[in-house]
PDB file of C-alpha atoms in Angstrom:
ATOM      1  CA  MET A   1     -58.875  12.941  16.793  1.00  0.00           C
ATOM      2  CA  ALA A   2     -59.009  15.699  14.148  1.00  0.00           C
ATOM      3  CA  ALA A   3     -61.432  18.456  13.048  1.00  0.00           C
ATOM      4  CA  VAL A   4     -62.028  17.733   9.376  1.00  0.00           C
ATOM      5  CA  CYS A   5     -63.418  20.519   7.325  1.00  0.00           C
ATOM      6  CA  VAL A   6     -65.522  19.486   4.361  1.00  0.00           C
ATOM      7  CA  PHE A   7     -66.041  21.692   1.360  1.00  0.00           C
ATOM      8  CA  CYS A   8     -68.950  20.682  -0.896  1.00  0.00           C
ATOM      9  CA  ALA A   9     -72.076  21.894  -2.793  1.00  0.00           C
ATOM     10  CA  SER A  10     -75.083  23.426  -1.050  1.00  0.00           C
ATOM     11  CA  SER A  11     -77.304  23.260  -4.149  1.00  0.00           C
ATOM     12  CA  VAL A  12     -80.813  21.815  -3.500  1.00  0.00           C
ATOM     13  CA  SER A  13     -81.136  20.347  -7.037  1.00  0.00           C
ATOM     14  CA  LEU A  14     -78.306  17.807  -7.048  1.00  0.00           C
ATOM     15  CA  ASP A  15     -78.482  14.181  -8.128  1.00  0.00           C
ATOM     16  CA  GLN A  16     -79.059  11.843  -5.257  1.00  0.00           C
ATOM     17  CA  ARG A  17     -75.657  10.194  -5.800  1.00  0.00           C
ATOM     18  CA  TRP A  18     -73.854  13.395  -4.590  1.00  0.00           C
ATOM     19  CA  LEU A  19     -76.113  13.639  -1.544  1.00  0.00           C
ATOM     20  CA  ASP A  20     -75.319   9.996  -0.742  1.00  0.00           C
ATOM     21  CA  LEU A  21     -71.667  10.691  -1.136  1.00  0.00           C
ATOM     22  CA  ALA A  22     -71.971  13.644   1.320  1.00  0.00           C
ATOM     23  CA  THR A  23     -73.863  11.478   3.865  1.00  0.00           C
ATOM     24  CA  GLN A  24     -71.216   8.729   3.525  1.00  0.00           C
ATOM     25  CA  THR A  25     -68.480  11.327   4.137  1.00  0.00           C
ATOM     26  CA  GLY A  26     -70.221  12.512   7.318  1.00  0.00           C
ATOM     27  CA  SER A  27     -70.744   9.053   8.579  1.00  0.00           C
ATOM     28  CA  GLU A  28     -67.154   8.050   7.955  1.00  0.00           C
ATOM     29  CA  ILE A  29     -65.890  11.161   9.755  1.00  0.00           C
ATOM     30  CA  ALA A  30     -68.050  10.199  12.708  1.00  0.00           C
ATOM     31  CA  ARG A  31     -67.144   6.504  12.604  1.00  0.00           C
ATOM     32  CA  ARG A  32     -63.352   7.468  12.773  1.00  0.00           C
ATOM     33  CA  GLY A  33     -64.037   9.748  15.795  1.00  0.00           C
ATOM     34  CA  HIS A  34     -63.328  13.030  13.993  1.00  0.00           C
ATOM     35  CA  THR A  35     -65.261  16.348  14.296  1.00  0.00           C
ATOM     36  CA  LEU A  36     -66.904  17.686  11.152  1.00  0.00           C
ATOM     37  CA  VAL A  37     -66.351  21.326  10.372  1.00  0.00           C
ATOM     38  CA  SER A  38     -68.804  22.544   7.791  1.00  0.00           C
ATOM     39  CA  GLY A  39     -70.098  25.763   6.149  1.00  0.00           C
ATOM     40  CA  GLY A  40     -73.039  25.589   8.541  1.00  0.00           C
ATOM     41  CA  GLY A  41     -75.788  25.104   6.047  1.00  0.00           C
ATOM     42  CA  CYS A  42     -78.599  22.573   6.166  1.00  0.00           C
ATOM     43  CA  VAL A  43     -79.163  22.204   2.412  1.00  0.00           C
ATOM     44  CA  GLY A  44     -77.632  20.219  -0.426  1.00  0.00           C
ATOM     45  CA  MET A  45     -74.433  18.182   0.264  1.00  0.00           C
ATOM     46  CA  MET A  46     -73.542  20.480   3.104  1.00  0.00           C
ATOM     47  CA  GLY A  47     -76.659  19.504   4.932  1.00  0.00           C
ATOM     48  CA  ALA A  48     -76.224  15.817   4.075  1.00  0.00           C
ATOM     49  CA  VAL A  49     -72.650  15.615   5.315  1.00  0.00           C
ATOM     50  CA  ALA A  50     -73.748  17.178   8.671  1.00  0.00           C
ATOM     51  CA  ASP A  51     -76.624  14.804   8.967  1.00  0.00           C
ATOM     52  CA  GLY A  52     -74.465  11.845   8.220  1.00  0.00           C
ATOM     53  CA  ALA A  53     -71.928  12.901  10.835  1.00  0.00           C
ATOM     54  CA  ARG A  54     -74.727  13.374  13.512  1.00  0.00           C
ATOM     55  CA  THR A  55     -76.431  10.096  12.636  1.00  0.00           C
ATOM     56  CA  GLY A  56     -72.999   8.406  13.119  1.00  0.00           C
ATOM     57  CA  GLY A  57     -72.700  10.049  16.571  1.00  0.00           C
ATOM     58  CA  GLY A  58     -70.161  12.667  15.457  1.00  0.00           C
ATOM     59  CA  HIS A  59     -69.685  16.208  16.601  1.00  0.00           C
ATOM     60  CA  THR A  60     -70.515  18.919  14.182  1.00  0.00           C
ATOM     61  CA  LEU A  61     -69.280  22.519  13.988  1.00  0.00           C
ATOM     62  CA  GLY A  62     -70.955  24.752  11.435  1.00  0.00           C
ATOM     63  CA  VAL A  63     -69.658  28.173  10.420  1.00  0.00           C
ATOM     64  CA  ILE A  64     -72.075  30.426   8.579  1.00  0.00           C
ATOM     65  CA  PRO A  65     -72.424  34.085   7.695  1.00  0.00           C
ATOM     66  CA  GLN A  66     -75.382  35.983   9.107  1.00  0.00           C
ATOM     67  CA  SER A  67     -76.717  36.677   5.606  1.00  0.00           C
ATOM     68  CA  LEU A  68     -77.247  32.916   5.106  1.00  0.00           C
ATOM     69  CA  VAL A  69     -78.808  32.542   8.544  1.00  0.00           C
ATOM     70  CA  ASP A  70     -81.323  35.279   7.454  1.00  0.00           C
ATOM     71  CA  LEU A  71     -82.146  33.117   4.335  1.00  0.00           C
ATOM     72  CA  GLU A  72     -83.045  30.284   6.879  1.00  0.00           C
ATOM     73  CA  VAL A  73     -80.497  27.811   5.516  1.00  0.00           C
ATOM     74  CA  ALA A  74     -78.526  27.417   8.754  1.00  0.00           C
ATOM     75  CA  ASP A  75     -77.868  24.005  10.284  1.00  0.00           C
ATOM     76  CA  LEU A  76     -79.683  24.636  13.476  1.00  0.00           C
ATOM     77  CA  SER A  77     -79.090  21.041  14.546  1.00  0.00           C
ATOM     78  CA  ALA A  78     -75.268  21.595  14.622  1.00  0.00           C
ATOM     79  CA  ASP A  79     -73.562  20.885  17.971  1.00  0.00           C
ATOM     80  CA  GLU A  80     -71.881  24.275  17.530  1.00  0.00           C
ATOM     81  CA  LEU A  81     -73.031  26.952  15.111  1.00  0.00           C
ATOM     82  CA  MET A  82     -70.794  29.996  14.696  1.00  0.00           C
ATOM     83  CA  VAL A  83     -72.292  32.943  12.883  1.00  0.00           C
ATOM     84  CA  THR A  84     -69.835  35.349  11.131  1.00  0.00           C
ATOM     85  CA  ASP A  85     -70.282  38.732   9.548  1.00  0.00           C
ATOM     86  CA  GLY A  86     -69.496  37.578   6.022  1.00  0.00           C
ATOM     87  CA  MET A  87     -68.081  34.935   3.718  1.00  0.00           C
ATOM     88  CA  ALA A  88     -64.459  35.908   4.097  1.00  0.00           C
ATOM     89  CA  THR A  89     -64.652  35.693   7.848  1.00  0.00           C
ATOM     90  CA  ARG A  90     -66.420  32.366   7.538  1.00  0.00           C
ATOM     91  CA  LYS A  91     -63.525  30.870   5.537  1.00  0.00           C
ATOM     92  CA  THR A  92     -61.021  32.226   8.025  1.00  0.00           C
ATOM     93  CA  VAL A  93     -62.819  30.614  10.905  1.00  0.00           C
ATOM     94  CA  MET A  94     -63.268  27.290   9.129  1.00  0.00           C
ATOM     95  CA  ILE A  95     -59.563  27.210   8.278  1.00  0.00           C
ATOM     96  CA  ASP A  96     -58.605  28.142  11.868  1.00  0.00           C
ATOM     97  CA  LYS A  97     -60.868  25.539  13.416  1.00  0.00           C
ATOM     98  CA  SER A  98     -59.749  22.647  11.166  1.00  0.00           C
ATOM     99  CA  ASP A  99     -56.859  20.203  11.190  1.00  0.00           C
ATOM    100  CA  ALA A 100     -57.435  18.944   7.670  1.00  0.00           C
ATOM    101  CA  PHE A 101     -59.582  19.652   4.580  1.00  0.00           C
ATOM    102  CA  LEU A 102     -61.647  17.307   2.425  1.00  0.00           C
ATOM    103  CA  THR A 103     -63.201  18.603  -0.724  1.00  0.00           C
ATOM    104  CA  LEU A 104     -66.207  16.832  -2.351  1.00  0.00           C
ATOM    105  CA  PRO A 105     -67.846  17.705  -5.632  1.00  0.00           C
ATOM    106  CA  GLY A 106     -69.136  21.297  -5.739  1.00  0.00           C
ATOM    107  CA  GLY A 107     -69.295  24.489  -7.648  1.00  0.00           C
ATOM    108  CA  LEU A 108     -67.864  27.957  -7.452  1.00  0.00           C
ATOM    109  CA  GLY A 109     -68.057  28.237  -3.637  1.00  0.00           C
ATOM    110  CA  THR A 110     -66.442  24.882  -3.116  1.00  0.00           C
ATOM    111  CA  LEU A 111     -63.656  25.749  -5.425  1.00  0.00           C
ATOM    112  CA  ASP A 112     -63.209  29.106  -3.746  1.00  0.00           C
ATOM    113  CA  GLU A 113     -62.750  27.322  -0.378  1.00  0.00           C
ATOM    114  CA  LEU A 114     -60.395  24.708  -1.884  1.00  0.00           C
ATOM    115  CA  PHE A 115     -58.252  27.334  -3.606  1.00  0.00           C
ATOM    116  CA  GLU A 116     -58.014  29.420  -0.490  1.00  0.00           C
ATOM    117  CA  VAL A 117     -56.607  26.621   1.624  1.00  0.00           C
ATOM    118  CA  TRP A 118     -54.362  25.367  -1.205  1.00  0.00           C
ATOM    119  CA  THR A 119     -53.000  28.883  -2.012  1.00  0.00           C
ATOM    120  CA  THR A 120     -52.187  29.493   1.687  1.00  0.00           C
ATOM    121  CA  ALA A 121     -50.498  26.026   1.845  1.00  0.00           C
ATOM    122  CA  THR A 122     -48.279  26.960  -1.136  1.00  0.00           C
ATOM    123  CA  LEU A 123     -47.250  30.074   0.774  1.00  0.00           C
ATOM    124  CA  ALA A 124     -46.345  27.926   3.791  1.00  0.00           C
ATOM    125  CA  MET A 125     -49.027  29.553   5.933  1.00  0.00           C
ATOM    126  CA  HIS A 126     -50.222  26.151   7.045  1.00  0.00           C
ATOM    127  CA  ARG A 127     -49.263  22.484   6.673  1.00  0.00           C
ATOM    128  CA  LYS A 128     -52.671  20.990   7.043  1.00  0.00           C
ATOM    129  CA  PRO A 129     -53.589  18.022   4.751  1.00  0.00           C
ATOM    130  CA  MET A 130     -55.866  18.768   1.831  1.00  0.00           C
ATOM    131  CA  VAL A 131     -57.676  15.988   0.026  1.00  0.00           C
ATOM    132  CA  LEU A 132     -59.770  16.259  -3.064  1.00  0.00           C
ATOM    133  CA  VAL A 133     -62.253  13.397  -3.669  1.00  0.00           C
ATOM    134  CA  ASP A 134     -62.468  13.034  -7.407  1.00  0.00           C
ATOM    135  CA  ALA A 135     -65.541  10.761  -7.371  1.00  0.00           C
ATOM    136  CA  ASP A 136     -66.550   9.512 -10.797  1.00  0.00           C
ATOM    137  CA  GLY A 137     -63.938  11.782 -12.388  1.00  0.00           C
ATOM    138  CA  PHE A 138     -65.886  14.908 -11.315  1.00  0.00           C
ATOM    139  CA  TYR A 139     -62.693  16.959 -11.188  1.00  0.00           C
ATOM    140  CA  ARG A 140     -60.836  15.322 -14.045  1.00  0.00           C
ATOM    141  CA  GLY A 141     -60.962  18.296 -16.449  1.00  0.00           C
ATOM    142  CA  LEU A 142     -59.975  20.751 -13.672  1.00  0.00           C
ATOM    143  CA  LEU A 143     -57.102  18.506 -12.566  1.00  0.00           C
ATOM    144  CA  ASP A 144     -55.777  18.210 -16.052  1.00  0.00           C
ATOM    145  CA  TRP A 145     -55.597  21.931 -16.378  1.00  0.00           C
ATOM    146  CA  LEU A 146     -54.029  22.495 -12.952  1.00  0.00           C
ATOM    147  CA  ARG A 147     -51.323  19.890 -13.635  1.00  0.00           C
ATOM    148  CA  GLY A 148     -50.157  22.088 -16.517  1.00  0.00           C
ATOM    149  CA  LEU A 149     -49.738  25.237 -14.563  1.00  0.00           C
ATOM    150  CA  PRO A 150     -46.290  24.509 -13.058  1.00  0.00           C
ATOM    151  CA  ASP A 151     -44.870  23.790 -16.586  1.00  0.00           C
ATOM    152  CA  GLN A 152     -45.905  27.217 -17.643  1.00  0.00           C
ATOM    153  CA  ALA A 153     -44.663  28.828 -14.344  1.00  0.00           C
ATOM    154  CA  PHE A 154     -48.233  29.781 -13.262  1.00  0.00           C
ATOM    155  CA  ALA A 155     -47.761  27.661 -10.116  1.00  0.00           C
ATOM    156  CA  LYS A 156     -44.871  26.470  -7.948  1.00  0.00           C
ATOM    157  CA  PRO A 157     -43.386  23.180  -9.036  1.00  0.00           C
ATOM    158  CA  GLY A 158     -44.491  21.475  -5.787  1.00  0.00           C
ATOM    159  CA  ALA A 159     -47.988  22.921  -5.710  1.00  0.00           C
ATOM    160  CA  MET A 160     -49.695  19.793  -7.048  1.00  0.00           C
ATOM    161  CA  ASP A 161     -47.941  17.682  -4.465  1.00  0.00           C
ATOM    162  CA  LEU A 162     -49.741  19.518  -1.652  1.00  0.00           C
ATOM    163  CA  LEU A 163     -53.182  18.402  -2.877  1.00  0.00           C
ATOM    164  CA  ILE A 164     -53.925  14.688  -2.421  1.00  0.00           C
ATOM    165  CA  VAL A 165     -56.361  13.374  -5.018  1.00  0.00           C
ATOM    166  CA  VAL A 166     -58.348  10.201  -4.305  1.00  0.00           C
ATOM    167  CA  ASP A 167     -61.514   8.711  -5.676  1.00  0.00           C
ATOM    168  CA  SER A 168     -63.220   7.600  -2.505  1.00  0.00           C
ATOM    169  CA  VAL A 169     -64.199   8.837   0.962  1.00  0.00           C
ATOM    170  CA  PRO A 170     -62.303   6.092   2.878  1.00  0.00           C
ATOM    171  CA  ALA A 171     -59.220   6.802   0.860  1.00  0.00           C
ATOM    172  CA  ALA A 172     -59.587  10.508   1.696  1.00  0.00           C
ATOM    173  CA  LEU A 173     -59.784   9.847   5.345  1.00  0.00           C
ATOM    174  CA  ASP A 174     -56.985   7.319   5.232  1.00  0.00           C
ATOM    175  CA  ALA A 175     -54.759  10.088   3.550  1.00  0.00           C
ATOM    176  CA  ILE A 176     -55.718  12.677   6.125  1.00  0.00           C
ATOM    177  CA  GLU A 177     -55.024  10.332   9.071  1.00  0.00           C
ATOM    178  CA  ALA A 178     -51.694   9.277   7.633  1.00  0.00           C
ATOM    179  CA  ARG A 179     -50.660  12.944   7.549  1.00  0.00           C
ATOM    180  CA  LEU A 180     -51.901  13.776  10.964  1.00  0.00           C
ATOM    181  CA  ASP A 181     -49.973  11.156  12.827  1.00  0.00           C
TER     182      ASP A 181
END
């Protein structure tokens, strides 16, 4: 089975529907026998996805910088918790430890992580599946803008083909599994 990295929000003031989506994601990852790789936090969607995975009997690997451990937001219930010296190292470790990437709704940090793996894929530095869950059209505006970049030569023509966009968690995991076989 695969190590699936989930990028998502860590905000503590989100609508319950986003927390439920994260819990569902963790549960589905566990149900399918995959390992969850997360940002190692215990708050917001990040905490909910890890809790969902553990509740479903899944293995969780959290990767978190020491500065966030110091703020007491580390997922101390993670099966494995790797502490890094900073955010850049955290991303590198998460990418190295993962076979695929699933992005849920989130803010700047989530987009930073998505764009890091997407950019490195466009440079042929990896061939790991990348799936964006556009639940309730959350990413619609961003996707419309991104789709226009190749026409203006701001992105390679095949860049959009590297990112799989779906609207549900089961579809996201189906897409990942189809590309890992």
